[in-house]
GROMACS .gro file of N, CA, C and O in nm:
model
  368
    1MET      N    1   0.084  -0.116   0.000
    1MET     CA    2   0.000   0.000   0.000
    1MET      C    3   0.090   0.124   0.000
    1MET      O    4   0.185   0.132   0.076
    2GLY      N    5   0.059   0.220  -0.086
    2GLY     CA    6   0.141   0.339  -0.100
    2GLY      C    7   0.118   0.440   0.011
    2GLY      O    8   0.026   0.428   0.091
    3LYS      N    9   0.202   0.538   0.012
    3LYS     CA   10   0.191   0.645   0.111
    3LYS      C   11   0.068   0.730   0.081
    3LYS      O   12   0.045   0.769  -0.032
    4VAL      N   13  -0.009   0.757   0.184
    4VAL     CA   14  -0.128   0.841   0.169
    4VAL      C   15  -0.084   0.987   0.176
    4VAL      O   16  -0.014   1.027   0.269
    5GLN      N   17  -0.124   1.064   0.078
    5GLN     CA   18  -0.088   1.206   0.077
    5GLN      C   19  -0.213   1.289   0.098
    5GLN      O   20  -0.317   1.261   0.042
    6TYR      N   21  -0.198   1.392   0.182
    6TYR     CA   22  -0.309   1.483   0.209
    6TYR      C   23  -0.329   1.571   0.087
    6TYR      O   24  -0.238   1.598   0.012
    7ARG      N   25  -0.450   1.617   0.068
    7ARG     CA   26  -0.485   1.698  -0.049
    7ARG      C   27  -0.430   1.840  -0.036
    7ARG      O   28  -0.504   1.934  -0.018
    8ASN      N   29  -0.299   1.855  -0.048
    8ASN     CA   30  -0.238   1.987  -0.036
    8ASN      C   31  -0.281   2.081  -0.148
    8ASN      O   32  -0.276   2.202  -0.133
    9ASP      N   33  -0.323   2.024  -0.260
    9ASP     CA   34  -0.363   2.107  -0.373
    9ASP      C   35  -0.506   2.158  -0.359
    9ASP      O   36  -0.549   2.245  -0.435
   10ALA      N   37  -0.581   2.107  -0.263
   10ALA     CA   38  -0.720   2.151  -0.242
   10ALA      C   39  -0.722   2.288  -0.176
   10ALA      O   40  -0.631   2.325  -0.102
   11SER      N   41  -0.827   2.364  -0.202
   11SER     CA   42  -0.841   2.496  -0.141
   11SER      C   43  -0.859   2.481   0.010
   11SER      O   44  -0.899   2.376   0.060
   12ARG      N   45  -0.834   2.589   0.083
   12ARG     CA   46  -0.854   2.587   0.228
   12ARG      C   47  -0.998   2.554   0.261
   12ARG      O   48  -1.027   2.477   0.353
   13GLU      N   49  -1.092   2.610   0.184
   13GLU     CA   50  -1.234   2.584   0.207
   13GLU      C   51  -1.265   2.434   0.191
   13GLU      O   52  -1.337   2.375   0.272
   14THR      N   53  -1.209   2.372   0.089
   14THR     CA   54  -1.230   2.228   0.067
   14THR      C   55  -1.168   2.147   0.179
   14THR      O   56  -1.231   2.053   0.230
   15ARG      N   57  -1.047   2.183   0.220
   15ARG     CA   58  -0.982   2.109   0.328
   15ARG      C   59  -1.060   2.123   0.459
   15ARG      O   60  -1.076   2.027   0.533
   16GLU      N   61  -1.114   2.244   0.486
   16GLU     CA   62  -1.193   2.263   0.607
   16GLU      C   63  -1.324   2.185   0.600
   16GLU      O   64  -1.369   2.130   0.700
   17SER      N   65  -1.383   2.177   0.483
   17SER     CA   66  -1.505   2.098   0.465
   17SER      C   67  -1.477   1.951   0.492
   17SER      O   68  -1.555   1.882   0.560
   18MET      N   69  -1.366   1.902   0.440
   18MET     CA   70  -1.327   1.763   0.464
   18MET      C   71  -1.302   1.740   0.613
   18MET      O   72  -1.343   1.637   0.669
   19ALA      N   73  -1.236   1.836   0.677
   19ALA     CA   74  -1.207   1.824   0.821
   19ALA      C   75  -1.336   1.823   0.902
   19ALA      O   76  -1.349   1.746   0.999
   20ASN      N   77  -1.433   1.906   0.865
   20ASN     CA   78  -1.562   1.907   0.935
   20ASN      C   79  -1.632   1.774   0.925
   20ASN      O   80  -1.686   1.722   1.023
   21PHE      N   81  -1.631   1.715   0.806
   21PHE     CA   82  -1.694   1.585   0.786
   21PHE      C   83  -1.624   1.479   0.872
   21PHE      O   84  -1.688   1.403   0.944
   22ASP      N   85  -1.491   1.475   0.863
   22ASP     CA   86  -1.414   1.377   0.940
   22ASP      C   87  -1.434   1.396   1.090
   22ASP      O   88  -1.446   1.299   1.164
   23ALA      N   89  -1.437   1.521   1.134
   23ALA     CA   90  -1.455   1.550   1.277
   23ALA      C   91  -1.590   1.500   1.325
   23ALA      O   92  -1.602   1.452   1.439
   24GLY      N   93  -1.691   1.509   1.241
   24GLY     CA   94  -1.822   1.457   1.279
   24GLY      C   95  -1.819   1.308   1.302
   24GLY      O   96  -1.876   1.257   1.400
   25LEU      N   97  -1.750   1.237   1.212
   25LEU     CA   98  -1.740   1.091   1.228
   25LEU      C   99  -1.660   1.053   1.352
   25LEU      O  100  -1.699   0.965   1.428
   26VAL      N  101  -1.549   1.122   1.373
   26VAL     CA  102  -1.466   1.094   1.490
   26VAL      C  103  -1.541   1.127   1.618
   26VAL      O  104  -1.539   1.051   1.715
   27SER      N  105  -1.611   1.241   1.619
   27SER     CA  106  -1.688   1.282   1.737
   27SER      C  107  -1.792   1.177   1.773
   27SER      O  108  -1.807   1.140   1.890
   28MET      N  109  -1.863   1.128   1.672
   28MET     CA  110  -1.965   1.026   1.696
   28MET      C  111  -1.903   0.902   1.760
   28MET      O  112  -1.956   0.849   1.858
   29GLN      N  113  -1.790   0.857   1.709
   29GLN     CA  114  -1.726   0.738   1.764
   29GLN      C  115  -1.679   0.761   1.907
   29GLN      O  116  -1.697   0.675   1.993
   30LEU      N  117  -1.617   0.877   1.933
   30LEU     CA  118  -1.571   0.907   2.069
   30LEU      C  119  -1.689   0.911   2.166
   30LEU      O  120  -1.679   0.862   2.279
   31MET      N  121  -1.801   0.967   2.123
   31MET     CA  122  -1.918   0.976   2.210
   31MET      C  123  -1.978   0.838   2.236
   31MET      O  124  -2.021   0.809   2.348
   32LEU      N  125  -1.979   0.753   2.134
   32LEU     CA  126  -2.030   0.617   2.154
   32LEU      C  127  -1.939   0.536   2.246
   32LEU      O  128  -1.987   0.461   2.332
   33ILE      N  129  -1.810   0.553   2.232
   33ILE     CA  130  -1.715   0.484   2.321
   33ILE      C  131  -1.734   0.531   2.465
   33ILE      O  132  -1.739   0.451   2.558
   34ALA      N  133  -1.745   0.664   2.482
   34ALA     CA  134  -1.765   0.719   2.617
   34ALA      C  135  -1.892   0.662   2.679
   34ALA      O  136  -1.893   0.621   2.795
   35LYS      N  137  -2.001   0.657   2.601
   35LYS     CA  138  -2.128   0.605   2.653
   35LYS      C  139  -2.114   0.458   2.694
   35LYS      O  140  -2.165   0.417   2.797
   36SER      N  141  -2.041   0.381   2.613
   36SER     CA  142  -2.022   0.239   2.645
   36SER      C  143  -1.942   0.220   2.773
   36SER      O  144  -1.948   0.116   2.836
   37LYS      N  145  -1.867   0.322   2.814
   37LYS     CA  146  -1.787   0.317   2.937
   37LYS      C  147  -1.858   0.385   3.053
   37LYS      O  148  -1.801   0.406   3.159
   38GLY      N  149  -1.987   0.427   3.030
   38GLY     CA  150  -2.066   0.485   3.137
   38GLY      C  151  -2.058   0.636   3.150
   38GLY      O  152  -2.103   0.692   3.250
   39TYR      N  153  -2.002   0.704   3.051
   39TYR     CA  154  -1.991   0.849   3.055
   39TYR      C  155  -2.096   0.913   2.966
   39TYR      O  156  -2.142   0.854   2.869
   40ASP      N  157  -2.130   1.036   2.998
   40ASP     CA  158  -2.219   1.115   2.915
   40ASP      C  159  -2.134   1.219   2.842
   40ASP      O  160  -2.027   1.257   2.889
   41THR      N  161  -2.183   1.263   2.727
   41THR     CA  162  -2.109   1.362   2.648
   41THR      C  163  -2.203   1.472   2.601
   41THR      O  164  -2.324   1.454   2.597
   42LEU      N  165  -2.142   1.583   2.566
   42LEU     CA  166  -2.216   1.694   2.510
   42LEU      C  167  -2.125   1.764   2.409
   42LEU      O  168  -2.013   1.801   2.441
   43THR      N  169  -2.173   1.777   2.285
   43THR     CA  170  -2.095   1.846   2.183
   43THR      C  171  -2.124   1.995   2.189
   43THR      O  172  -2.236   2.037   2.218
   44MET      N  173  -2.021   2.073   2.162
   44MET     CA  174  -2.033   2.218   2.162
   44MET      C  175  -1.971   2.272   2.034
   44MET      O  176  -1.851   2.259   2.014
   45GLY      N  177  -2.054   2.328   1.948
   45GLY     CA  178  -2.003   2.389   1.826
   45GLY      C  179  -2.010   2.540   1.833
   45GLY      O  180  -1.939   2.609   1.762
   46GLY      N  181  -2.093   2.592   1.921
   46GLY     CA  182  -2.113   2.737   1.933
   46GLY      C  183  -2.025   2.798   2.040
   46GLY      O  184  -2.071   2.831   2.148
   47TYR      N  185  -1.898   2.808   2.013
   47TYR     CA  186  -1.806   2.870   2.106
   47TYR      C  187  -1.716   2.966   2.028
   47TYR      O  188  -1.709   2.960   1.906
   48ASN      N  189  -1.648   3.054   2.097
   48ASN     CA  190  -1.562   3.150   2.031
   48ASN      C  191  -1.431   3.081   1.995
   48ASN      O  192  -1.344   3.060   2.080
   49LYS      N  193  -1.420   3.045   1.869
   49LYS     CA  194  -1.304   2.968   1.824
   49LYS      C  195  -1.175   3.047   1.834
   49LYS      O  196  -1.070   2.991   1.865
   50GLN      N  197  -1.181   3.177   1.810
   50GLN     CA  198  -1.059   3.259   1.820
   50GLN      C  199  -1.009   3.264   1.964
   50GLN      O  200  -0.890   3.252   1.989
   51GLN      N  201  -1.100   3.278   2.060
   51GLN     CA  202  -1.059   3.277   2.201
   51GLN      C  203  -1.002   3.140   2.239
   51GLN      O  204  -0.906   3.133   2.315
   52PHE      N  205  -1.061   3.034   2.187
   52PHE     CA  206  -1.010   2.899   2.213
   52PHE      C  207  -0.867   2.886   2.161
   52PHE      O  208  -0.779   2.836   2.230
   53ILE      N  209  -0.845   2.932   2.037
   53ILE     CA  210  -0.712   2.926   1.976
   53ILE      C  211  -0.610   3.001   2.061
   53ILE      O  212  -0.500   2.951   2.088
   54GLU      N  213  -0.647   3.120   2.105
   54GLU     CA  214  -0.556   3.202   2.185
   54GLU      C  215  -0.531   3.142   2.323
   54GLU      O  216  -0.416   3.134   2.368
   55ARG      N  217  -0.636   3.096   2.387
   55ARG     CA  218  -0.624   3.041   2.524
   55ARG      C  219  -0.540   2.915   2.528
   55ARG      O  220  -0.461   2.893   2.618
   56PHE      N  221  -0.556   2.828   2.428
   56PHE     CA  222  -0.484   2.701   2.427
   56PHE      C  223  -0.367   2.699   2.330
   56PHE      O  224  -0.310   2.593   2.304
   57ASP      N  225  -0.331   2.817   2.278
   57ASP     CA  226  -0.214   2.832   2.191
   57ASP      C  227  -0.215   2.727   2.078
   57ASP      O  228  -0.119   2.654   2.056
   58VAL      N  229  -0.328   2.722   2.007
   58VAL     CA  230  -0.346   2.625   1.898
   58VAL      C  231  -0.264   2.671   1.776
   58VAL      O  232  -0.280   2.784   1.731
   59PRO      N  233  -0.177   2.585   1.725
   59PRO     CA  234  -0.097   2.622   1.607
   59PRO      C  235  -0.187   2.655   1.487
   59PRO      O  236  -0.298   2.603   1.474
   60GLU      N  237  -0.137   2.741   1.400
   60GLU     CA  238  -0.214   2.791   1.285
   60GLU      C  239  -0.260   2.679   1.192
   60GLU      O  240  -0.363   2.692   1.126
   61ARG      N  241  -0.189   2.568   1.188
   61ARG     CA  242  -0.227   2.461   1.096
   61ARG      C  243  -0.353   2.386   1.140
   61ARG      O  244  -0.409   2.307   1.065
   62TYR      N  245  -0.400   2.409   1.263
   62TYR     CA  246  -0.518   2.341   1.313
   62TYR      C  247  -0.638   2.435   1.313
   62TYR      O  248  -0.625   2.555   1.338
   63VAL      N  249  -0.756   2.379   1.289
   63VAL     CA  250  -0.881   2.455   1.289
   63VAL      C  251  -0.975   2.391   1.391
   63VAL      O  252  -1.016   2.275   1.373
   64PRO      N  253  -1.009   2.462   1.499
   64PRO     CA  254  -1.102   2.405   1.596
   64PRO      C  255  -1.239   2.385   1.530
   64PRO      O  256  -1.286   2.471   1.457
   65ILE      N  257  -1.298   2.270   1.555
   65ILE     CA  258  -1.428   2.239   1.494
   65ILE      C  259  -1.535   2.217   1.599
   65ILE      O  260  -1.641   2.277   1.595
   66VAL      N  261  -1.506   2.130   1.695
   66VAL     CA  262  -1.608   2.096   1.795
   66VAL      C  263  -1.538   2.063   1.927
   66VAL      O  264  -1.426   2.011   1.927
   67LEU      N  265  -1.603   2.097   2.036
   67LEU     CA  266  -1.557   2.056   2.168
   67LEU      C  267  -1.652   1.949   2.218
   67LEU      O  268  -1.773   1.955   2.191
   68ILE      N  269  -1.599   1.853   2.291
   68ILE     CA  270  -1.683   1.747   2.348
   68ILE      C  271  -1.657   1.742   2.498
   68ILE      O  272  -1.546   1.712   2.541
   69ALA      N  273  -1.761   1.773   2.575
   69ALA     CA  274  -1.752   1.760   2.720
   69ALA      C  275  -1.787   1.616   2.756
   69ALA      O  276  -1.878   1.557   2.698
   70LYS      N  277  -1.712   1.559   2.851
   70LYS     CA  278  -1.737   1.421   2.893
   70LYS      C  279  -1.739   1.415   3.045
   70LYS      O  280  -1.658   1.480   3.111
   71GLY      N  281  -1.835   1.343   3.099
   71GLY     CA  282  -1.842   1.329   3.243
   71GLY      C  283  -1.960   1.242   3.284
   71GLY      O  284  -2.023   1.178   3.201
   72LYS      N  285  -1.986   1.242   3.411
   72LYS     CA  286  -2.099   1.168   3.466
   72LYS      C  287  -2.213   1.267   3.491
   72LYS      O  288  -2.193   1.371   3.551
   73ALA      N  289  -2.331   1.233   3.443
   73ALA     CA  290  -2.447   1.322   3.459
   73ALA      C  291  -2.488   1.330   3.606
   73ALA      O  292  -2.484   1.230   3.677
   74ALA      N  293  -2.527   1.449   3.649
   74ALA     CA  294  -2.574   1.469   3.786
   74ALA      C  295  -2.714   1.410   3.804
   74ALA      O  296  -2.752   1.371   3.913
   75SER      N  297  -2.790   1.405   3.693
   75SER     CA  298  -2.924   1.348   3.696
   75SER      C  299  -2.953   1.289   3.559
   75SER      O  300  -2.885   1.322   3.461
   76PRO      N  301  -3.053   1.202   3.548
   76PRO     CA  302  -3.085   1.143   3.419
   76PRO      C  303  -3.120   1.250   3.315
   76PRO      O  304  -3.179   1.353   3.349
   77SER      N  305  -3.082   1.224   3.193
   77SER     CA  306  -3.110   1.321   3.086
   77SER      C  307  -3.257   1.318   3.047
   77SER      O  308  -3.330   1.224   3.078
   78PHE      N  309  -3.298   1.421   2.978
   78PHE     CA  310  -3.434   1.432   2.928
   78PHE      C  311  -3.457   1.320   2.825
   78PHE      O  312  -3.379   1.304   2.731
   79GLN      N  313  -3.561   1.244   2.844
   79GLN     CA  314  -3.591   1.134   2.753
   79GLN      C  315  -3.663   1.187   2.629
   79GLN      O  316  -3.761   1.260   2.641
   80THR      N  317  -3.614   1.151   2.512
   80THR     CA  318  -3.676   1.193   2.387
   80THR      C  319  -3.742   1.075   2.320
   80THR      O  320  -3.711   0.960   2.347
   81THR      N  321  -3.836   1.104   2.233
   81THR     CA  322  -3.901   0.999   2.155
   81THR      C  323  -3.821   0.981   2.027
   81THR      O  324  -3.800   1.077   1.953
   82ARG      N  325  -3.777   0.864   2.004
   82ARG     CA  326  -3.700   0.835   1.883
   82ARG      C  327  -3.772   0.728   1.802
   82ARG      O  328  -3.835   0.638   1.857
   83LEU      N  329  -3.760   0.741   1.672
   83LEU     CA  330  -3.816   0.638   1.585
   83LEU      C  331  -3.730   0.513   1.595
   83LEU      O  332  -3.608   0.521   1.612
   84SER      N  333  -3.794   0.397   1.581
   84SER     CA  334  -3.717   0.273   1.585
   84SER      C  335  -3.636   0.260   1.457
   84SER      O  336  -3.665   0.324   1.355
   85LEU      N  337  -3.533   0.178   1.461
   85LEU     CA  338  -3.449   0.156   1.344
   85LEU      C  339  -3.531   0.108   1.226
   85LEU      O  340  -3.510   0.151   1.112
   86ASP      N  341  -3.629   0.023   1.250
   86ASP     CA  342  -3.714  -0.028   1.142
   86ASP      C  343  -3.797   0.083   1.076
   86ASP      O  344  -3.836   0.071   0.960
   87GLU      N  345  -3.821   0.193   1.149
   87GLU     CA  346  -3.899   0.302   1.093
   87GLU      C  347  -3.815   0.398   1.007
   87GLU      O  348  -3.869   0.475   0.929
   88VAL      N  349  -3.684   0.394   1.024
   88VAL     CA  350  -3.599   0.490   0.949
   88VAL      C  351  -3.505   0.424   0.850
   88VAL      O  352  -3.440   0.492   0.771
   89ALA      N  353  -3.495   0.290   0.853
   89ALA     CA  354  -3.403   0.221   0.762
   89ALA      C  355  -3.467   0.093   0.710
   89ALA      O  356  -3.548   0.030   0.778
   90LYS      N  357  -3.430   0.056   0.591
   90LYS     CA  358  -3.477  -0.070   0.532
   90LYS      C  359  -3.355  -0.151   0.492
   90LYS      O  360  -3.267  -0.103   0.421
   91PHE      N  361  -3.348  -0.272   0.542
   91PHE     CA  362  -3.236  -0.360   0.513
   91PHE      C  363  -3.281  -0.463   0.411
   91PHE      O  364  -3.383  -0.529   0.429
   92ILE      N  365  -3.208  -0.474   0.303
   92ILE     CA  366  -3.245  -0.571   0.198
   92ILE      C  367  -3.134  -0.671   0.175
   92ILE      O  368  -3.024  -0.655   0.212
   0.00000   0.00000   0.00000
């Protein structure tokens, strides 16, 4: 298998779009792993990214996308009504 090369020729906008997509997948997996270990999580996308960069001295090559808080809930979360898997997917 050859060396994987990052899309250096892609525009910054394209690279950030790719990073957002990948971050969503990684976030989902981290949250599922945390839940399986008995932790609760909360994603935060609405934060001041520039202040985050400055406070944590984030190098210019990185773009903050999402923060994930992890911990033990003080009380049970609000129960929502969700459709069953059979109602939203069809397996053939």
